[in-house]
């Protein structure tokens, strides 16, 4: 049995968070009673015309620049013709042969270091509405249609078939999401459908150059679904080939419940979209100066920021990667570093307790009550030996819950570290008397017993004794 | 002269001299409609109350000594593929027979803003597809000059209304000749402006890259007044041009001396009815006698215009008409089993034969495997046709030709021969492909039926068309001839 290699390319749809839809002035707001965010244009009434929302073009250029794409000087909109009741005009306005941007890339981390994944193209298009059924589509006695989403602006980002595993595909998606979030053009919420993904996947014997016949998997609305469906599909395709079968080019859908991909339609039944340039929209002539202005307004992007953290703050790559994963986290980190001289300590706290508590409470960093100034002063208290690292965790939890600053909590709760030799020595002596067993063990050469004795002392001082001092005193007495 | 046959500017003079009220004027036109509409069938919907309300408002303005616009209180017919807020707009199709738009086309808003009184919605070939008005889903409009004949199409209702005194002016739309050919058949002035000169917002699309709204009038002055009202950039239509709008009446001077007029020999070819040809030649002589230089010239790719036009128009139409599916508005077929069945039944029952024929043709030429051979090739041919015009306009100010190779034909004569019908657009469709302005002006009768002379100009050179047409009109009296009804 030959070894197989997987070839994956992703088509990702990103919903843009412009105020208005792509070709009319209706709101893009999520939710709302059915068919309330609509107007004659996005309902496709007779005689009305689309007018492109300039903000959409700006956002598309923003994304394209962040993904290292070349922006086309001349671009146009085309009609993709097919009949479906959630499409008001029975064609979708999209971009066919002259997309706004091409030839980009993004970098993902693999075991063998960074890997560039090519981006074939990025184009703008309109979203469709949605059908609502009673129960399943086949059992429902009717179809209701809600056009609130019809005409919401999307960009589609198409990758080269450069991905070689479901893991790489997930990494690509996460990186793409991170970059898009940095640019501020989308919420990228998979659960609300503002980030969607279709995957093209094929397998081929290792060492061959040609591509195997691909299947397209639709309806991947979570990172988990992406990875699971790809794993399923790899296994299905290899099994088919090994059994002497042949892969047919088709569109498949991911059934989350069953945990498998199901055939939707084969190539023979694929749509013929009969593309034609949309005669209602004039071609887009992109002004170079405008592109440069947009470029100048982009924030520092994650890859650049990550490298800078390594160089400027001396952070390990691991820390730098995690801290720059979202713009908000990185901004927070940098705000802390401005007022705290120890970047690594800040990084440890942010990646440790901070992240743990945020996840526990389901909060975003921007919703956190701890100001960078407060975190810095907490770290200062540790540095100065005012509180122990262990106490600091308690203080931090208090800060996180109430937003109070570290000094106040330490003072109010009497958590100041006991570094006074006289105060600690009495307790040390008492512990030695009440724990003859471990004392004997230590004297017999078992180092581990010391740790037990330190723990006893710490417990007796409610964690406030300076652990280094306790250690030193115990050794002296023993 | 009967009141309903006056031109808009003549009516305006009477209004400001307070010799007549706008209400009386509208009532006179509606009385005329009542008298002859049964013979003509120009209107799908009449909006008498709407027009009278507007007329009364204009009368109030006059009473209060306010200045009124030249079209204030003038009854105007609107082709029924142009949307009117709250007024049924059918596009001549069963599929939109119950459609009431919640918005007005920009041109309608502009006409209403200058006090125009919308008299009704004029009949047309379904979705503006046709050259005779026989493709209307409701009834065929008849030519006021001979009611056994067609008024031309697709804006046949608009042309017939103006010719019969059922409206003073009208709006039509022209995709391949749909204003100029009925203007020619009915003996009125009709103009297709430059593509982008008039907003298409609210015009139910047939072929978006060719469609253009334009006026019908009983003389060139009224045509200029209509242009003044409807021209100009519209932010709701991306394809409407940003250009300096001028007062078109400023071009109405009786002078063509030194004007260079080219006559494309391809448009005077053998197929032209000899009687029509004779009238056209006489008109050319007339212009020559008025000081214009008239010469034969050539548009070498003219023979490709008609197939190019039909390929592009139908490709766009197949996509433009996809939205009529019974889901959101318009007719919905009963008894469908599922959504796709509903689409198919609705479209099968809702569209007429000619519309179906064109949707199928357009779908075919855009299909994988045929797209390049037909649609792309047509786009290339379009570029060549535009090139032809660019070249001749380096030498000539305007081009002259017949609008149509025949006069109005008999109802039913060409209905079973769509190809014969398509030939009606021979001299007109290339003007749409090139996006340039074209005007039809009455230039005489052949066999008792009107013949139209077509003037073609450079983009946004409507002024020169008006000047030549006005000069011709001032020195002839064809515009004073009316059909007897
Ligand atoms: Zn809308």
Tab-separated table of N, CA, C and O in Angstrom, chain A residues 40-41 43-52 79 81 83-85 87-91 131 143 145 147 272-282, chain B residues 83 96 99 102-103 195 200-204 208-209 235-239 316 319-320 322-325 327-329 339 343 347 363 366-368 371 375:
chain	number	residue	atom	x	y	z
A	40	UNK	N	-35.684	47.810	-1.927
A	40	UNK	CA	-35.934	47.297	-3.284
A	40	UNK	C	-34.677	46.718	-3.951
A	40	UNK	O	-34.772	45.748	-4.705
A	41	UNK	N	-33.508	47.296	-3.674
A	41	UNK	CA	-32.289	46.826	-4.355
A	41	UNK	C	-31.908	45.419	-3.896
A	41	UNK	O	-31.717	44.517	-4.715
A	43	UNK	N	-33.728	43.301	-2.492
A	43	UNK	CA	-34.814	42.348	-2.762
A	43	UNK	C	-34.903	42.023	-4.247
A	43	UNK	O	-35.709	41.195	-4.657
A	44	UNK	N	-34.104	42.704	-5.059
A	44	UNK	CA	-34.113	42.424	-6.497
A	44	UNK	C	-35.423	42.795	-7.160
A	44	UNK	O	-35.907	42.108	-8.053
A	45	UNK	N	-36.017	43.907	-6.755
A	45	UNK	CA	-37.257	44.333	-7.393
A	45	UNK	C	-36.967	44.813	-8.821
A	45	UNK	O	-35.835	45.178	-9.131
A	46	UNK	N	-37.982	44.821	-9.670
A	46	UNK	CA	-37.735	45.186	-11.069
A	46	UNK	C	-37.258	46.631	-11.206
A	46	UNK	O	-37.802	47.528	-10.562
A	47	UNK	N	-36.242	46.832	-12.018
A	47	UNK	CA	-35.832	48.185	-12.383
A	47	UNK	C	-34.826	48.843	-11.476
A	47	UNK	O	-34.245	49.856	-11.841
A	48	UNK	N	-34.612	48.293	-10.291
A	48	UNK	CA	-33.658	48.958	-9.394
A	48	UNK	C	-32.231	48.529	-9.748
A	48	UNK	O	-32.027	47.520	-10.402
A	49	UNK	N	-31.270	49.324	-9.331
A	49	UNK	CA	-29.886	49.088	-9.746
A	49	UNK	C	-28.946	49.052	-8.546
A	49	UNK	O	-29.141	49.771	-7.575
A	50	UNK	N	-27.913	48.230	-8.630
A	50	UNK	CA	-26.904	48.186	-7.563
A	50	UNK	C	-25.914	49.336	-7.726
A	50	UNK	O	-25.600	49.723	-8.841
A	51	UNK	N	-25.486	49.881	-6.606
A	51	UNK	CA	-24.402	50.881	-6.636
A	51	UNK	C	-23.389	50.411	-5.594
A	51	UNK	O	-23.746	50.179	-4.442
A	52	UNK	N	-22.144	50.263	-6.004
A	52	UNK	CA	-21.184	49.644	-5.097
A	52	UNK	C	-20.854	50.582	-3.932
A	52	UNK	O	-20.682	51.783	-4.100
A	79	UNK	N	-21.859	38.657	-13.045
A	79	UNK	CA	-23.035	37.960	-12.526
A	79	UNK	C	-22.806	36.457	-12.621
A	79	UNK	O	-22.412	35.954	-13.663
A	81	UNK	N	-24.842	33.285	-12.546
A	81	UNK	CA	-26.259	32.972	-12.720
A	81	UNK	C	-26.620	31.568	-12.247
A	81	UNK	O	-26.056	30.588	-12.732
A	83	UNK	N	-30.301	29.528	-10.247
A	83	UNK	CA	-31.602	29.744	-9.611
A	83	UNK	C	-31.614	29.178	-8.205
A	83	UNK	O	-31.336	28.009	-7.994
A	84	UNK	N	-31.902	30.023	-7.269
A	84	UNK	CA	-32.122	29.556	-5.903
A	84	UNK	C	-32.958	30.601	-5.179
A	84	UNK	O	-32.670	31.797	-5.285
A	85	UNK	N	-33.993	30.181	-4.464
A	85	UNK	CA	-34.946	31.181	-3.935
A	85	UNK	C	-34.364	32.131	-2.890
A	85	UNK	O	-34.968	33.165	-2.618
A	87	UNK	N	-31.703	33.738	-3.404
A	87	UNK	CA	-31.012	34.782	-4.170
A	87	UNK	C	-32.039	35.630	-4.892
A	87	UNK	O	-32.668	35.172	-5.840
A	88	UNK	N	-32.231	36.872	-4.465
A	88	UNK	CA	-33.340	37.673	-4.975
A	88	UNK	C	-33.325	37.840	-6.502
A	88	UNK	O	-34.372	37.936	-7.109
A	89	UNK	N	-32.186	37.894	-7.114
A	89	UNK	CA	-32.138	38.158	-8.556
A	89	UNK	C	-31.917	36.879	-9.355
A	89	UNK	O	-31.854	36.901	-10.570
A	90	UNK	N	-31.736	35.781	-8.662
A	90	UNK	CA	-31.330	34.519	-9.285
A	90	UNK	C	-29.992	34.653	-9.997
A	90	UNK	O	-29.684	33.907	-10.917
A	91	UNK	N	-29.245	35.641	-9.608
A	91	UNK	CA	-27.817	35.660	-9.905
A	91	UNK	C	-27.147	36.354	-8.738
A	91	UNK	O	-27.773	37.153	-8.042
A	131	UNK	N	-33.083	30.314	3.719
A	131	UNK	CA	-34.378	29.649	3.731
A	131	UNK	C	-34.648	29.107	5.125
A	131	UNK	O	-33.743	28.653	5.812
A	143	UNK	N	-41.364	26.609	2.372
A	143	UNK	CA	-40.070	27.252	2.549
A	143	UNK	C	-40.347	28.719	2.798
A	143	UNK	O	-41.106	29.337	2.057
A	145	UNK	N	-38.480	32.499	3.296
A	145	UNK	CA	-37.192	33.061	2.951
A	145	UNK	C	-36.998	34.413	3.620
A	145	UNK	O	-37.922	35.212	3.700
A	147	UNK	N	-34.489	37.680	3.657
A	147	UNK	CA	-33.463	38.346	2.845
A	147	UNK	C	-32.585	39.316	3.640
A	147	UNK	O	-31.885	40.115	3.047
A	272	UNK	N	-23.692	25.479	-14.306
A	272	UNK	CA	-23.006	26.282	-15.314
A	272	UNK	C	-23.426	27.713	-14.997
A	272	UNK	O	-24.570	28.093	-15.200
A	273	UNK	N	-22.507	28.480	-14.445
A	273	UNK	CA	-22.882	29.784	-13.906
A	273	UNK	C	-23.102	30.869	-14.962
A	273	UNK	O	-23.545	31.956	-14.649
A	274	UNK	N	-22.764	30.577	-16.208
A	274	UNK	CA	-23.011	31.536	-17.295
A	274	UNK	C	-22.601	32.963	-16.898
A	274	UNK	O	-23.391	33.902	-16.960
A	275	UNK	N	-21.378	33.101	-16.462
A	275	UNK	CA	-20.878	34.405	-16.031
A	275	UNK	C	-21.006	35.454	-17.134
A	275	UNK	O	-20.795	35.155	-18.300
A	276	UNK	N	-21.374	36.644	-16.734
A	276	UNK	CA	-21.252	37.772	-17.664
A	276	UNK	C	-20.943	39.019	-16.846
A	276	UNK	O	-21.342	39.110	-15.684
A	277	UNK	N	-20.189	39.942	-17.440
A	277	UNK	CA	-19.867	41.173	-16.704
A	277	UNK	C	-21.177	41.870	-16.333
A	277	UNK	O	-22.065	41.977	-17.180
A	278	UNK	N	-21.316	42.326	-15.094
A	278	UNK	CA	-22.575	42.967	-14.714
A	278	UNK	C	-22.697	44.319	-15.398
A	278	UNK	O	-21.940	45.243	-15.099
A	279	UNK	N	-23.660	44.436	-16.337
A	279	UNK	CA	-23.758	45.695	-17.082
A	279	UNK	C	-24.330	46.845	-16.243
A	279	UNK	O	-24.322	47.982	-16.698
A	280	UNK	N	-24.784	46.536	-15.036
A	280	UNK	CA	-25.315	47.598	-14.181
A	280	UNK	C	-24.225	48.279	-13.370
A	280	UNK	O	-24.483	49.275	-12.698
A	281	UNK	N	-23.032	47.692	-13.386
A	281	UNK	CA	-21.952	48.254	-12.581
A	281	UNK	C	-20.776	48.590	-13.484
A	281	UNK	O	-20.372	47.774	-14.303
A	282	UNK	N	-20.243	49.764	-13.314
A	282	UNK	CA	-19.088	50.138	-14.140
A	282	UNK	C	-17.838	49.447	-13.574
A	282	UNK	O	-17.777	49.141	-12.389
B	83	UNK	N	-40.898	52.313	-13.794
B	83	UNK	CA	-41.629	52.170	-12.540
B	83	UNK	C	-42.235	53.478	-12.046
B	83	UNK	O	-41.617	54.534	-12.111
B	96	UNK	N	-45.794	40.229	-14.460
B	96	UNK	CA	-45.820	41.412	-13.585
B	96	UNK	C	-47.185	42.092	-13.620
B	96	UNK	O	-47.310	43.264	-13.290
B	99	UNK	N	-47.985	43.858	-10.427
B	99	UNK	CA	-46.864	44.479	-9.707
B	99	UNK	C	-47.049	45.984	-9.542
B	99	UNK	O	-47.189	46.725	-10.510
B	102	UNK	N	-42.999	50.116	-5.160
B	102	UNK	CA	-42.970	51.082	-4.056
B	102	UNK	C	-41.974	52.212	-4.312
B	102	UNK	O	-41.518	52.839	-3.382
B	103	UNK	N	-41.646	52.463	-5.561
B	103	UNK	CA	-40.686	53.514	-5.897
B	103	UNK	C	-40.954	53.958	-7.327
B	103	UNK	O	-41.541	53.221	-8.115
B	195	UNK	N	-25.973	56.717	-24.189
B	195	UNK	CA	-26.008	55.811	-23.049
B	195	UNK	C	-25.384	56.512	-21.842
B	195	UNK	O	-24.281	57.041	-21.938
B	200	UNK	N	-31.164	55.101	-15.660
B	200	UNK	CA	-31.982	53.912	-15.897
B	200	UNK	C	-32.636	53.419	-14.611
B	200	UNK	O	-33.337	52.395	-14.616
B	201	UNK	N	-32.415	54.114	-13.504
B	201	UNK	CA	-32.987	53.637	-12.242
B	201	UNK	C	-34.507	53.595	-12.347
B	201	UNK	O	-35.154	54.615	-12.645
B	202	UNK	N	-35.070	52.416	-12.141
B	202	UNK	CA	-36.525	52.262	-12.237
B	202	UNK	C	-37.002	51.796	-13.596
B	202	UNK	O	-38.185	51.564	-13.787
B	203	UNK	N	-36.096	51.667	-14.542
B	203	UNK	CA	-36.456	51.099	-15.845
B	203	UNK	C	-36.296	49.581	-15.740
B	203	UNK	O	-35.207	49.091	-15.435
B	204	UNK	N	-37.353	48.856	-15.980
B	204	UNK	CA	-37.279	47.395	-15.899
B	204	UNK	C	-36.382	46.907	-17.032
B	204	UNK	O	-36.679	47.104	-18.204
B	208	UNK	N	-29.251	45.690	-20.134
B	208	UNK	CA	-28.788	46.854	-19.383
B	208	UNK	C	-27.721	47.696	-20.080
B	208	UNK	O	-27.672	48.903	-19.885
B	209	UNK	N	-26.864	47.062	-20.873
B	209	UNK	CA	-25.786	47.848	-21.491
B	209	UNK	C	-26.271	48.580	-22.738
B	209	UNK	O	-25.524	49.332	-23.351
B	235	UNK	N	-27.070	59.372	-8.817
B	235	UNK	CA	-26.249	58.493	-7.969
B	235	UNK	C	-26.824	57.087	-7.819
B	235	UNK	O	-26.109	56.180	-7.397
B	236	UNK	N	-28.093	56.897	-8.162
B	236	UNK	CA	-28.685	55.558	-8.049
B	236	UNK	C	-28.379	54.674	-9.255
B	236	UNK	O	-28.732	53.504	-9.274
B	237	UNK	N	-27.762	55.253	-10.279
B	237	UNK	CA	-27.396	54.478	-11.470
B	237	UNK	C	-25.908	54.688	-11.745
B	237	UNK	O	-25.499	55.744	-12.213
B	238	UNK	N	-25.108	53.654	-11.436
B	238	UNK	CA	-23.651	53.788	-11.617
B	238	UNK	C	-23.274	54.035	-13.069
B	238	UNK	O	-22.202	54.556	-13.340
B	239	UNK	N	-24.125	53.602	-14.000
B	239	UNK	CA	-23.775	53.774	-15.410
B	239	UNK	C	-24.236	55.125	-15.952
B	239	UNK	O	-24.034	55.417	-17.117
B	316	UNK	N	-27.780	39.397	-21.861
B	316	UNK	CA	-28.109	40.209	-20.692
B	316	UNK	C	-29.544	39.963	-20.245
B	316	UNK	O	-29.837	39.881	-19.049
B	319	UNK	N	-30.236	36.952	-18.042
B	319	UNK	CA	-29.864	37.169	-16.647
B	319	UNK	C	-30.816	38.174	-15.978
B	319	UNK	O	-31.280	37.968	-14.867
B	320	UNK	N	-31.131	39.258	-16.692
B	320	UNK	CA	-32.015	40.285	-16.127
B	320	UNK	C	-33.399	39.740	-15.777
B	320	UNK	O	-34.029	40.199	-14.827
B	322	UNK	N	-34.128	36.719	-14.876
B	322	UNK	CA	-34.095	35.546	-13.986
B	322	UNK	C	-34.852	35.806	-12.691
B	322	UNK	O	-35.347	34.885	-12.061
B	323	UNK	N	-34.957	37.090	-12.316
B	323	UNK	CA	-35.564	37.406	-11.014
B	323	UNK	C	-37.072	37.176	-10.985
B	323	UNK	O	-37.678	37.174	-9.917
B	324	UNK	N	-37.688	37.023	-12.142
B	324	UNK	CA	-39.141	36.838	-12.143
B	324	UNK	C	-39.439	35.366	-11.923
B	324	UNK	O	-39.482	34.571	-12.865
B	325	UNK	N	-39.574	35.005	-10.643
B	325	UNK	CA	-39.697	33.597	-10.298
B	325	UNK	C	-40.907	33.313	-9.414
B	325	UNK	O	-41.118	32.190	-8.981
B	327	UNK	N	-41.399	34.299	-6.388
B	327	UNK	CA	-41.109	34.211	-4.955
B	327	UNK	C	-41.512	35.492	-4.221
B	327	UNK	O	-42.197	35.440	-3.204
B	328	UNK	N	-41.092	36.637	-4.746
B	328	UNK	CA	-41.241	37.872	-3.983
B	328	UNK	C	-42.368	38.780	-4.454
B	328	UNK	O	-42.902	39.577	-3.689
B	329	UNK	N	-42.691	38.741	-5.739
B	329	UNK	CA	-43.692	39.657	-6.288
B	329	UNK	C	-44.143	39.092	-7.625
B	329	UNK	O	-43.549	38.151	-8.143
B	339	UNK	N	-40.185	24.185	-4.780
B	339	UNK	CA	-39.736	25.509	-5.186
B	339	UNK	C	-39.326	25.544	-6.662
B	339	UNK	O	-39.713	26.444	-7.410
B	343	UNK	N	-40.860	27.732	-9.735
B	343	UNK	CA	-40.114	28.574	-10.678
B	343	UNK	C	-40.525	28.243	-12.108
B	343	UNK	O	-40.842	29.125	-12.904
B	347	UNK	N	-42.665	30.699	-14.584
B	347	UNK	CA	-42.014	31.281	-15.756
B	347	UNK	C	-42.632	30.762	-17.056
B	347	UNK	O	-42.746	31.509	-18.036
B	363	UNK	N	-29.496	32.379	-22.765
B	363	UNK	CA	-28.945	31.338	-21.891
B	363	UNK	C	-27.958	30.486	-22.687
B	363	UNK	O	-26.871	30.151	-22.219
B	366	UNK	N	-24.528	32.157	-23.388
B	366	UNK	CA	-23.656	32.313	-22.212
B	366	UNK	C	-23.189	30.966	-21.659
B	366	UNK	O	-22.367	30.909	-20.753
B	367	UNK	N	-23.724	29.882	-22.211
B	367	UNK	CA	-23.430	28.567	-21.646
B	367	UNK	C	-21.990	28.151	-21.895
B	367	UNK	O	-21.377	28.551	-22.887
B	368	UNK	N	-21.484	27.328	-20.975
B	368	UNK	CA	-20.125	26.806	-21.113
B	368	UNK	C	-19.999	26.134	-22.470
B	368	UNK	O	-20.881	25.387	-22.895
B	371	UNK	N	-20.038	30.236	-24.802
B	371	UNK	CA	-19.774	31.576	-24.292
B	371	UNK	C	-18.750	32.332	-25.147
B	371	UNK	O	-18.984	33.450	-25.600
B	375	UNK	N	-20.863	34.893	-27.165
B	375	UNK	CA	-20.925	36.113	-26.354
B	375	UNK	C	-19.634	36.925	-26.470
B	375	UNK	O	-19.665	38.122	-26.755
